[in-house]
Coordinates of C-alpha atoms in Angstrom, one line a residue:
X1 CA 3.8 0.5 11.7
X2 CA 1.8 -1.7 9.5
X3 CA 2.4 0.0 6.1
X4 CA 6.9 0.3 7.4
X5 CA 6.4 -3.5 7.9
X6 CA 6.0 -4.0 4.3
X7 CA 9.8 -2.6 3.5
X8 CA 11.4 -2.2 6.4
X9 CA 12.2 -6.0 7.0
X10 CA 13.9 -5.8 3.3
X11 CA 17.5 -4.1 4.5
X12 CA 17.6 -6.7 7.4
X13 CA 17.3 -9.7 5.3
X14 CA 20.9 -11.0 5.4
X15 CA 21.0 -10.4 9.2
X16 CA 18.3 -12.5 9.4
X17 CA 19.6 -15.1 7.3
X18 CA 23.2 -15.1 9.3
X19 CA 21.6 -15.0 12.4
X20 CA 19.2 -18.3 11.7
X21 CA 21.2 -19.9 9.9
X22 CA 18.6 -20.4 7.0
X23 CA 18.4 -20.0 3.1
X24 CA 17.7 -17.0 1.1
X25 CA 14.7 -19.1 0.3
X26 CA 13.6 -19.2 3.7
X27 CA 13.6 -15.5 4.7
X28 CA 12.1 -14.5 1.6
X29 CA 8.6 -15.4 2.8
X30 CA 9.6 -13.6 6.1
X31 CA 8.6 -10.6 3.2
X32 CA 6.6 -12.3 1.0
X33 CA 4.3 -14.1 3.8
X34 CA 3.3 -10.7 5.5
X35 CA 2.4 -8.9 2.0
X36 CA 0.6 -12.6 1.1
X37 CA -2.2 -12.3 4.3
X38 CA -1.9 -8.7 4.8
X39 CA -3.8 -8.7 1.2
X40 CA -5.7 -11.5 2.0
X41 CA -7.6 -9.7 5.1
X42 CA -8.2 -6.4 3.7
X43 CA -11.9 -6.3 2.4
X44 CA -13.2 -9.4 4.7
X45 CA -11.8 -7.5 7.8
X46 CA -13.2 -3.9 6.1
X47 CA -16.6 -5.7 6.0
X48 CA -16.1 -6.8 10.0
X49 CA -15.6 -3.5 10.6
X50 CA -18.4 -2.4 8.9
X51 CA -20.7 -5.2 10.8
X52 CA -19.2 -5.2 14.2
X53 CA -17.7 -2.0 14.5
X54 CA -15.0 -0.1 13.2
X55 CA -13.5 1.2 16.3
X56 CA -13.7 -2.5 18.2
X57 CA -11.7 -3.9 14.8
X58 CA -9.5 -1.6 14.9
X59 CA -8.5 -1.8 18.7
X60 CA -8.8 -5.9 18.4
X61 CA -6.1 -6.0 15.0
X62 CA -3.5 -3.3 16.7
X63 CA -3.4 -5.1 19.8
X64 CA -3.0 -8.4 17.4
X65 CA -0.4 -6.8 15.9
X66 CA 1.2 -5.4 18.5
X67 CA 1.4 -9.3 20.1
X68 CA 3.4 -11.1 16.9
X69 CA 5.5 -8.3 16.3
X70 CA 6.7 -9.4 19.9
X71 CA 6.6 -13.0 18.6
X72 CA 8.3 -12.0 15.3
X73 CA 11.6 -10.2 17.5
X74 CA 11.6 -13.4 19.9
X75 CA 11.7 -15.6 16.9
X76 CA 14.6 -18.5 17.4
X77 CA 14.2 -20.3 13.9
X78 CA 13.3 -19.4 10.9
X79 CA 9.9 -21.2 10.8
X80 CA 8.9 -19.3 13.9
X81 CA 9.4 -15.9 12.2
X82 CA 7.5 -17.1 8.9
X83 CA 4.6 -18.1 10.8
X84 CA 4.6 -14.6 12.9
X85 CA 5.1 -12.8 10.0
X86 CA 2.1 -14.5 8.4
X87 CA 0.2 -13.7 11.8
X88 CA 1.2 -10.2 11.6
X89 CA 0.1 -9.4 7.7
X90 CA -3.4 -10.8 9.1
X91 CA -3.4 -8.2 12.1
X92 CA -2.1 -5.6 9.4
X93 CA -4.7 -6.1 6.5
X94 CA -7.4 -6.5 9.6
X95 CA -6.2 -2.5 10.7
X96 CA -5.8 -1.0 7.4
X97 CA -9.5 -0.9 6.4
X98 CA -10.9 0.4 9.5
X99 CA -8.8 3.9 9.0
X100 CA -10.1 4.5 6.2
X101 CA -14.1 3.8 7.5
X102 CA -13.2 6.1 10.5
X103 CA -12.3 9.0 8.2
X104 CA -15.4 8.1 6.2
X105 CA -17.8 8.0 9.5
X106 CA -16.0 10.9 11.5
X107 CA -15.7 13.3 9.0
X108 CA -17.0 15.3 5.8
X109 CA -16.2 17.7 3.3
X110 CA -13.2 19.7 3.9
X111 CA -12.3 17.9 7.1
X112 CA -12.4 14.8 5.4
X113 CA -10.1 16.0 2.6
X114 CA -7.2 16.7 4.7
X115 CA -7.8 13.8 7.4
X116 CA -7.2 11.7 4.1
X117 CA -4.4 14.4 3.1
X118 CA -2.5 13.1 6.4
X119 CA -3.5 9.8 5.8
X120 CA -2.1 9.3 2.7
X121 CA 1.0 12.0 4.1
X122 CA 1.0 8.3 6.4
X123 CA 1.1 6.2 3.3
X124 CA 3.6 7.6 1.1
X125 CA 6.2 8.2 4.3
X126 CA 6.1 5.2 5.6
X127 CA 6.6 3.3 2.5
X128 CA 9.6 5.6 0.9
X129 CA 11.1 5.6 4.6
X130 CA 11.1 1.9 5.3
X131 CA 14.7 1.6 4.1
X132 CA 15.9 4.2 6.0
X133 CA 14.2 2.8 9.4
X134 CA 15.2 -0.1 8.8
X135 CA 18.5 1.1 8.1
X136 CA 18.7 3.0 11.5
X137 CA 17.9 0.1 13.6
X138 CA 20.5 -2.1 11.8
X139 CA 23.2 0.5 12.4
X140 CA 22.0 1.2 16.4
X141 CA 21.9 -2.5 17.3
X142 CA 24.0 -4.2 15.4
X143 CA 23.6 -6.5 12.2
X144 CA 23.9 -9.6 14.5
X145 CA 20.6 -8.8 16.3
X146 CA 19.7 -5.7 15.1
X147 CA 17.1 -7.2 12.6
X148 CA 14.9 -8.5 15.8
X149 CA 15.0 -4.4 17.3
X150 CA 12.9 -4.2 13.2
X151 CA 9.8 -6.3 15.3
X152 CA 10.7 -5.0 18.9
X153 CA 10.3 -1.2 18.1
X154 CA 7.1 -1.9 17.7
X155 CA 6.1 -2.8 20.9
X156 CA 6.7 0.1 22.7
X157 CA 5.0 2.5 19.4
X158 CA 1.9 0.1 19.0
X159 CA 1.2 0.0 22.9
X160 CA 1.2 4.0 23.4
X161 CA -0.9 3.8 20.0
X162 CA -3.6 1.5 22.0
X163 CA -3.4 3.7 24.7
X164 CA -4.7 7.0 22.9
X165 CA -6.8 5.2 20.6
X166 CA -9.0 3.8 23.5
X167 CA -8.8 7.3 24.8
X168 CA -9.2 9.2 21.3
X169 CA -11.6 6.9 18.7
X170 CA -15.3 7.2 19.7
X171 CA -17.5 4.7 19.4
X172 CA -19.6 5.2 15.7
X173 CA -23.4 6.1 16.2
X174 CA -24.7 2.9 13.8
X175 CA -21.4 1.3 13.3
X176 CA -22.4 -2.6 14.1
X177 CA -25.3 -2.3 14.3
X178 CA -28.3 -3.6 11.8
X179 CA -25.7 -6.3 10.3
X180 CA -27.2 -9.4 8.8
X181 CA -24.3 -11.7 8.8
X182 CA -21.3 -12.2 7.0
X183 CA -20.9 -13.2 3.4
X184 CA -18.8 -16.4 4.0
X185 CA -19.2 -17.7 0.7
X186 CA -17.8 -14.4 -0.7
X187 CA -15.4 -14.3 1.8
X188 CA -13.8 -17.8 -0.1
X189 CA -14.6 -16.6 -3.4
X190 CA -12.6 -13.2 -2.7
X191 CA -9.5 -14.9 -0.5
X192 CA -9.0 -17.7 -2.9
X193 CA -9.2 -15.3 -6.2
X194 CA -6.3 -12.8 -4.2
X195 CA -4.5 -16.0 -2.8
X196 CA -4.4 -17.3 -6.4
X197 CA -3.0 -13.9 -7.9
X198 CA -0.6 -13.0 -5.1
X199 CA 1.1 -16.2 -4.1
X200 CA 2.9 -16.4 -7.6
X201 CA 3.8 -12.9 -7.4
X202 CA 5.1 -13.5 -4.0
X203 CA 7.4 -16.4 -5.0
X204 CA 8.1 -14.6 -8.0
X205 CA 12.1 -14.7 -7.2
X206 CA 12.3 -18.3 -6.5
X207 CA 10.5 -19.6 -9.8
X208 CA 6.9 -18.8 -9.0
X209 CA 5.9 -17.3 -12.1
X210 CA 6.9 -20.6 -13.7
X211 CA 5.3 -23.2 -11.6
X212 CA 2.5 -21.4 -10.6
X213 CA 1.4 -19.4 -13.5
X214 CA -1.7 -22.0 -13.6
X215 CA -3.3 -19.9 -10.6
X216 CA -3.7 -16.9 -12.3
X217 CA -6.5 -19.0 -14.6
X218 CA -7.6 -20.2 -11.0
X219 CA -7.6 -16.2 -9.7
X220 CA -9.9 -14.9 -12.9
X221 CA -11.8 -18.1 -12.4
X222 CA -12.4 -17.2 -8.7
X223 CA -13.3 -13.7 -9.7
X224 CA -15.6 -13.7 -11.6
X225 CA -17.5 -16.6 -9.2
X226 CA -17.4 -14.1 -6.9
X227 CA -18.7 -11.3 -9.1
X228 CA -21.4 -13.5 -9.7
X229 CA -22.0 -14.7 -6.0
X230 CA -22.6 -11.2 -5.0
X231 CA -25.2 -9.7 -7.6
X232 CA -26.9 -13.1 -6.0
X233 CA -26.3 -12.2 -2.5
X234 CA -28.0 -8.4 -3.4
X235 CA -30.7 -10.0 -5.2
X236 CA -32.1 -11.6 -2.4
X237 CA -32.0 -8.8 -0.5
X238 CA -29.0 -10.2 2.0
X239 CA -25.6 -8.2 2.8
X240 CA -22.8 -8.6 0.7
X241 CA -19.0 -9.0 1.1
X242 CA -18.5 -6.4 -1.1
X243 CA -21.5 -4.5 -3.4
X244 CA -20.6 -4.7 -6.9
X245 CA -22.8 -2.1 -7.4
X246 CA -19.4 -0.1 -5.8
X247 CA -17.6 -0.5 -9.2
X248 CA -21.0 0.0 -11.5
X249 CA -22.8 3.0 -10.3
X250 CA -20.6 4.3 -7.4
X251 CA -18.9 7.7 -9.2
X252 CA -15.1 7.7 -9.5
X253 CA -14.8 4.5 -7.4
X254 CA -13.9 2.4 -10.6
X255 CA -11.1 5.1 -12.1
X256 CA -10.0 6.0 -8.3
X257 CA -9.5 2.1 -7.6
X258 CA -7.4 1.7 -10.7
X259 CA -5.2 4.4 -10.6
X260 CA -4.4 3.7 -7.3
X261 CA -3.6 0.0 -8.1
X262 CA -1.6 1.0 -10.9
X263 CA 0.1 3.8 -9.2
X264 CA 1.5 1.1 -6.9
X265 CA 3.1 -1.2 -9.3
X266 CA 5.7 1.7 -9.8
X267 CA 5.6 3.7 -6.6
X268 CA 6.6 0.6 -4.4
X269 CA 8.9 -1.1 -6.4
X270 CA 11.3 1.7 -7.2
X271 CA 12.6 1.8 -3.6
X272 CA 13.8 -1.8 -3.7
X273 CA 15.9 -1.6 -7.2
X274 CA 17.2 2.0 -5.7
X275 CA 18.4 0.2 -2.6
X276 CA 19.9 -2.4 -4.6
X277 CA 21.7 0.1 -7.0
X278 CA 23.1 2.2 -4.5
X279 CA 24.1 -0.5 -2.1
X280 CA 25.3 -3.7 -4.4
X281 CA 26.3 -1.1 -7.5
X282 CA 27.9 1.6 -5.0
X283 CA 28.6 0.1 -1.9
X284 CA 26.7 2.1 0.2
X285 CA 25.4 1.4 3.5
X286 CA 21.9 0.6 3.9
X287 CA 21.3 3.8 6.1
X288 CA 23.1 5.8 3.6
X289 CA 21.2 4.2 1.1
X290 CA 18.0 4.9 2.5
X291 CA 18.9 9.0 3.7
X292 CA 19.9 9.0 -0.7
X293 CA 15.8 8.8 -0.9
X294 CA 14.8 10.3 1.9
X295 CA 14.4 13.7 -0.1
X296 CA 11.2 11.9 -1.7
X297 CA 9.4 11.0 1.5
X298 CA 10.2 14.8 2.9
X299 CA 8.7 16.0 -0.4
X300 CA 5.9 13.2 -0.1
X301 CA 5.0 14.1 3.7
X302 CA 4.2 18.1 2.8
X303 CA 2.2 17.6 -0.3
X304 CA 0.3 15.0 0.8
X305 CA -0.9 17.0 4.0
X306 CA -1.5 19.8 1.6
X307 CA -3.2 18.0 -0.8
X308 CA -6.0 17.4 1.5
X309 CA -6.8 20.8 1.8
X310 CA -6.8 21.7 -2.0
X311 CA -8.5 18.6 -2.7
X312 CA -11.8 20.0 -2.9
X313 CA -10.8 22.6 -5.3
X314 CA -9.4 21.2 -7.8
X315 CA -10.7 17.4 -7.6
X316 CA -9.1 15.2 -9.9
X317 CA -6.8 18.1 -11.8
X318 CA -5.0 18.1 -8.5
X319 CA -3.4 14.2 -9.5
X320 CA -3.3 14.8 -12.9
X321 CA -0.6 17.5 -11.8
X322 CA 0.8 15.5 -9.2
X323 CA 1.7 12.7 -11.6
X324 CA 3.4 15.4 -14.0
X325 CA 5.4 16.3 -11.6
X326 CA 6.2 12.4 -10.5
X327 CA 6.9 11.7 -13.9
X328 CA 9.2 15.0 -14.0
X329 CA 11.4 14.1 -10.7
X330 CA 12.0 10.1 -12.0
X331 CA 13.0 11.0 -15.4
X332 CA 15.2 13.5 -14.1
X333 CA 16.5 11.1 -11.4
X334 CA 16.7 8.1 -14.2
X335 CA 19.1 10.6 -16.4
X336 CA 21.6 11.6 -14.0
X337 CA 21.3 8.0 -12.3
X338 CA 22.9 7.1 -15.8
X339 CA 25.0 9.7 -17.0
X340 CA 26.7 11.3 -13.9
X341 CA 29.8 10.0 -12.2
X342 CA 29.0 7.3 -9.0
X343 CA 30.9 9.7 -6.4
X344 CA 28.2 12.6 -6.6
X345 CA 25.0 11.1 -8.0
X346 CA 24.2 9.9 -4.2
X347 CA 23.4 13.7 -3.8
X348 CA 22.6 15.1 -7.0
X349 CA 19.7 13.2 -7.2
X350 CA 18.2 14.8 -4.5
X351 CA 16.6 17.9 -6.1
X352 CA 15.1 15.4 -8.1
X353 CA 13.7 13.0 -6.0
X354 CA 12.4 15.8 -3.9
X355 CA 10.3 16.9 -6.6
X356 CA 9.0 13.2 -7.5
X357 CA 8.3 13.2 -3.5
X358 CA 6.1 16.5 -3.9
X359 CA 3.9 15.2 -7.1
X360 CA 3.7 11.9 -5.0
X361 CA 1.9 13.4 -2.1
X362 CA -0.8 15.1 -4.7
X363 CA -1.7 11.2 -6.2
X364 CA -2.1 9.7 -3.1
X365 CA -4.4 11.2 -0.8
X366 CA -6.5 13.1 -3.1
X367 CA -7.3 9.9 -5.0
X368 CA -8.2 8.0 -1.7
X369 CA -10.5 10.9 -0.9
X370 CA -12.4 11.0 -4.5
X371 CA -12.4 7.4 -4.7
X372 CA -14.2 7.1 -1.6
X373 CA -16.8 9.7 -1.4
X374 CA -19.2 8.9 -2.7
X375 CA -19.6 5.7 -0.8
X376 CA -21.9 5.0 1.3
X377 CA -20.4 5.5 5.0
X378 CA -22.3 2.0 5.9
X379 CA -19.7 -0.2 3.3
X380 CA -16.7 2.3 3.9
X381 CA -15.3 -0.4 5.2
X382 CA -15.3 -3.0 2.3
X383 CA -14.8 -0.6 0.3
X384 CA -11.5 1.2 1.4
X385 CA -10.0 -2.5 2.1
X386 CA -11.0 -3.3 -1.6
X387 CA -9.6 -0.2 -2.4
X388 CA -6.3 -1.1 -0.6
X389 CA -6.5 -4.8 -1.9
X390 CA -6.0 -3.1 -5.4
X391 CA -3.1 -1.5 -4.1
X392 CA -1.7 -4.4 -2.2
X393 CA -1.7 -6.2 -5.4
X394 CA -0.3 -4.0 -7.3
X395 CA 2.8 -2.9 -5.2
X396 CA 3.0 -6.9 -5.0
X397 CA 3.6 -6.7 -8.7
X398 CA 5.6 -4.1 -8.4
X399 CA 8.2 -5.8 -6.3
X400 CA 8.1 -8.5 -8.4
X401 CA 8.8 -6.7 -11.8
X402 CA 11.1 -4.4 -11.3
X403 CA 13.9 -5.9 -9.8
X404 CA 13.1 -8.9 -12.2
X405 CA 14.4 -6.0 -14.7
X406 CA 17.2 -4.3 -13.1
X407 CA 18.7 -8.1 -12.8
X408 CA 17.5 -8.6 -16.4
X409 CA 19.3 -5.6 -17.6
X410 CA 22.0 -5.8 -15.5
X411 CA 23.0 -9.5 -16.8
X412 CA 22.6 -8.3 -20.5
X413 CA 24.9 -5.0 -19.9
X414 CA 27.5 -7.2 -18.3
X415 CA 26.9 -5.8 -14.9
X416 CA 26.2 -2.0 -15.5
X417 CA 24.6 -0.6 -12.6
X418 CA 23.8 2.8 -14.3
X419 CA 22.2 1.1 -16.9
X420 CA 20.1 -1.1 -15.0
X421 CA 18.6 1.3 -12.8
X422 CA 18.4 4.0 -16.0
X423 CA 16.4 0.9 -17.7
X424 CA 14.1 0.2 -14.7
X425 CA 13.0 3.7 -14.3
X426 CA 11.9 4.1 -17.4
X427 CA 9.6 1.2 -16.5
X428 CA 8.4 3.1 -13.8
X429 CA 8.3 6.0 -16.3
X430 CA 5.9 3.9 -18.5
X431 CA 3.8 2.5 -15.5
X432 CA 3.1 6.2 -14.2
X433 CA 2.1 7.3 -18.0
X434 CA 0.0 4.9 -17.6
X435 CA -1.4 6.4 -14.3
X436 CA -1.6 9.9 -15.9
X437 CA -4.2 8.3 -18.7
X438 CA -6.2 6.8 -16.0
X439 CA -6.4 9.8 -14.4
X440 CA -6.9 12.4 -17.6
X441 CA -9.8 9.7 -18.8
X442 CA -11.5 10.5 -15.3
X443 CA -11.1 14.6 -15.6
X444 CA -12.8 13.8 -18.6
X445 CA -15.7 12.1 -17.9
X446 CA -16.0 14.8 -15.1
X447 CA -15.8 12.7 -12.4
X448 CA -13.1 14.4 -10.9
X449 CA -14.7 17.7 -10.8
X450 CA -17.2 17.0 -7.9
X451 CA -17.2 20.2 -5.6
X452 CA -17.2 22.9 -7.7
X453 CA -19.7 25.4 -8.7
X454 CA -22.3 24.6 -11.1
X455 CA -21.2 21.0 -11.4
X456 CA -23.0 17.6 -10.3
X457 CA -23.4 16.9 -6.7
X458 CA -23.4 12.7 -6.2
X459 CA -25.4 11.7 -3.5
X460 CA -25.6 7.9 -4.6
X461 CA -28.2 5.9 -2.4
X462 CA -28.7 1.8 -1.9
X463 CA -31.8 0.2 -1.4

């Protein structure tokens, strides 16, 4: 539910706009506010998790979110929806972290490879498949109020989900206990650096980038304050926000972190400027739009699941391949996108976005499960919402930059649809080479061959 409520509200945007009478202006924070605190909450609420207890957190932010997705569908302005969108990114980036600790705490070794294989299985559909929820809803209940069934849906999903997690997640032997306090200070440091790098990203369509390029100065500032705030906080012996010993000495956590981050500036975006294209350039509806992709997330679903399982075999090799293949399906996509006629590349592409779907499920999971373990399970909490923080800024960028270029290229090519899109995926083409480097660099160094015979075991520990 939390990751769909990222895209899903996307396709419902003009309903929304009709039906409250408001400015494009004013629903685009109805997206942009949710991605803003969802990223905002992720490692403070990982580090909760990690003090108070994962499974408490993680009952307290569903039932949260649960509550303003009610207060989202019941919205009767537009300034009611903003704030309960705001209120539900919070609930969101509170409940994201604490899967990720849970895996850490309740399993190990193979287990743990495919819990995170259906985890990021979780991941990958939910955020190709938003568009085509959203979509579904739309076309069931009507644009006129369809887009408040987008918030309602929820209700009914996330209250069965409280239901069997109450009944299902056991309490964590340690988990809360022996916590010295939160890092408030970090906490400020950390929110204000992410606030200051995200909220231009967010407004990027309505001139942010111009007027607030000042606050990415104000985000590295930040940064690096709270860099240096927590090597203080460790020195003296206290608990920090997050240890940046994590990045330093923790093996694979630095290359996992930014691959994944990086990964994300291409994988999220693409769905938006292929909605666009096939909807504004070929007048497709906006289920049929989203069923055009839905070969990807099919793809993504079984790879991912079985990625888990392979995982510890073939460690990082396993994403190197995965992102060959990616790269393979959307520069197949991106050539018959451009030279085939509009009446049969709806289904042509299918082959090849089923492919991209199958590399995508081998990046995703096996990087969250050799990114993360060899983490200590006591800061798996703050360290998979760091983890996801990366990511979260990353799509952010991504949703930014790639429709700034389909619109770029499609005002220079005097409205060409197949060449916008051919141009953006090429983008996405560059991004994901980018990914693949990342990714070979760690092979390299080795750290992506943990688990197999005759090779280092890391066992890291922290004083």
């Amino acid at each position: 539910m939390s990751l769909l409520d990222v895209s899903i509200v996307a396709v419902a945007l003009p309903s929304m706009q009709r039906g409250l009478e408001t400015s494009p202006g004013g629903v685009q924070w109805v997206v942009s506010g949710y991605a803003l605190t969802f990223g905002l909450a992720l490692v403070p609420a990982g580090r909760l998790g990690d003090a108070f207890g994962r499974r408490r957190m993680f009952l307290t932010a569903l039932a949260l979110f649960v509550l303003f997705s009610a207060a989202a569908g019941a919205a009767p302005t537009i300034e009611w929806l903003a704030a309960a969108r705001l209120a539900q990114g919070l609930a969101a980036g509170m409940l994201a972290p604490q899967n990720s600790a849970l895996i850490q705490n309740l399993f190990s070794g193979d287990e743990r490879g495919r819990a995170f294989g259906l985890f990021g299985a979780t991941v990958g559909i939910s955020t190709a498949t938003g568009p085509i929820v959203g979509g579904a809803i739309l076309g069931l209940f009507g644009e006129a109020e369809g887009w408040r069934w987008i918030f309602f849906v929820n209700l009914p999903i996330g209250i069965v989900a409280l239901v069997l997690a109450t009944r299902l997640i056991p309490s964590v032997p340690g988990a809360g206990e022996g916590h010295r306090g939160i890092d408030w200070v970090g906490v400020g440091l950390l929110g204000g650096a992410v606030l200051a790098v995200l909220l231009p990203l967010v407004q990027a369509e309505s001139g942010g980038l111009g007027r607030l390029w000042w606050l990415f100065v104000l985000g590295a500032a930040l940064g690096g304050a709270f860099v240096l705030w927590e090597r203080r906080v460790v020195r003296r012996g206290a608990e920090p926000l997050l240890d940046v010993r994590l990045i330093t000495s923790t093996p694979g956590y630095a290359w996992g972190a930014a691959l994944g981050a990086v990964y994300f500036v291409g994988f999220s975006g693409v769905w938006i400027v292929l909605a666009q294209f096939f909807q504004s350039g070929l007048g497709y509806t906006p289920l049929r739009s989203g069923l055009t992709v839905a070969p990807f997330a099919l793809g993504s679903a079984f790879s991912a699941a079985w990625g888990g399982r392979l995982v510890e075999r073939h460690g990082r090799r396993l994403t190197v391949f995965g992102l060959v293949v990616v790269i393979a399906g959307f520069g197949t996509a991106a050539v018959l996108l451009r030279t085939l006629d509009p009446s049969v590349v709806g289904w042509a592409i299918a082959p090849a976005m089923l492919l991209a779907g199958i590399g995508g499920g081998f990046v995703i999971s096996p990087n969250l499960t050799m990114t993360l373990r060899a983490v200590p399970v006591r800061m798996a909490g703050s360290a998979g919402g760091a983890l996801q923080t990366g990511q979260r800024i990353g799509a952010t960028i991504g949703t930014a930059a790639l429709p700034g270029v389909f619109y770029a290229v499609l005002a220079a090519s005097g409205q060409d649809y197949r060449t916008a899109i051919a141009s953006t995926l090429a983008v996405t083409l560059v991004v994901l080479l980018v990914v693949l480097a990342i990714a070979v660099a760690d092979l390299r160094a080795g750290r992506g061959r943990h688990g197999h015979p005759g090779e280092p075991q890391y066992h890291l520990q922290y004083d």
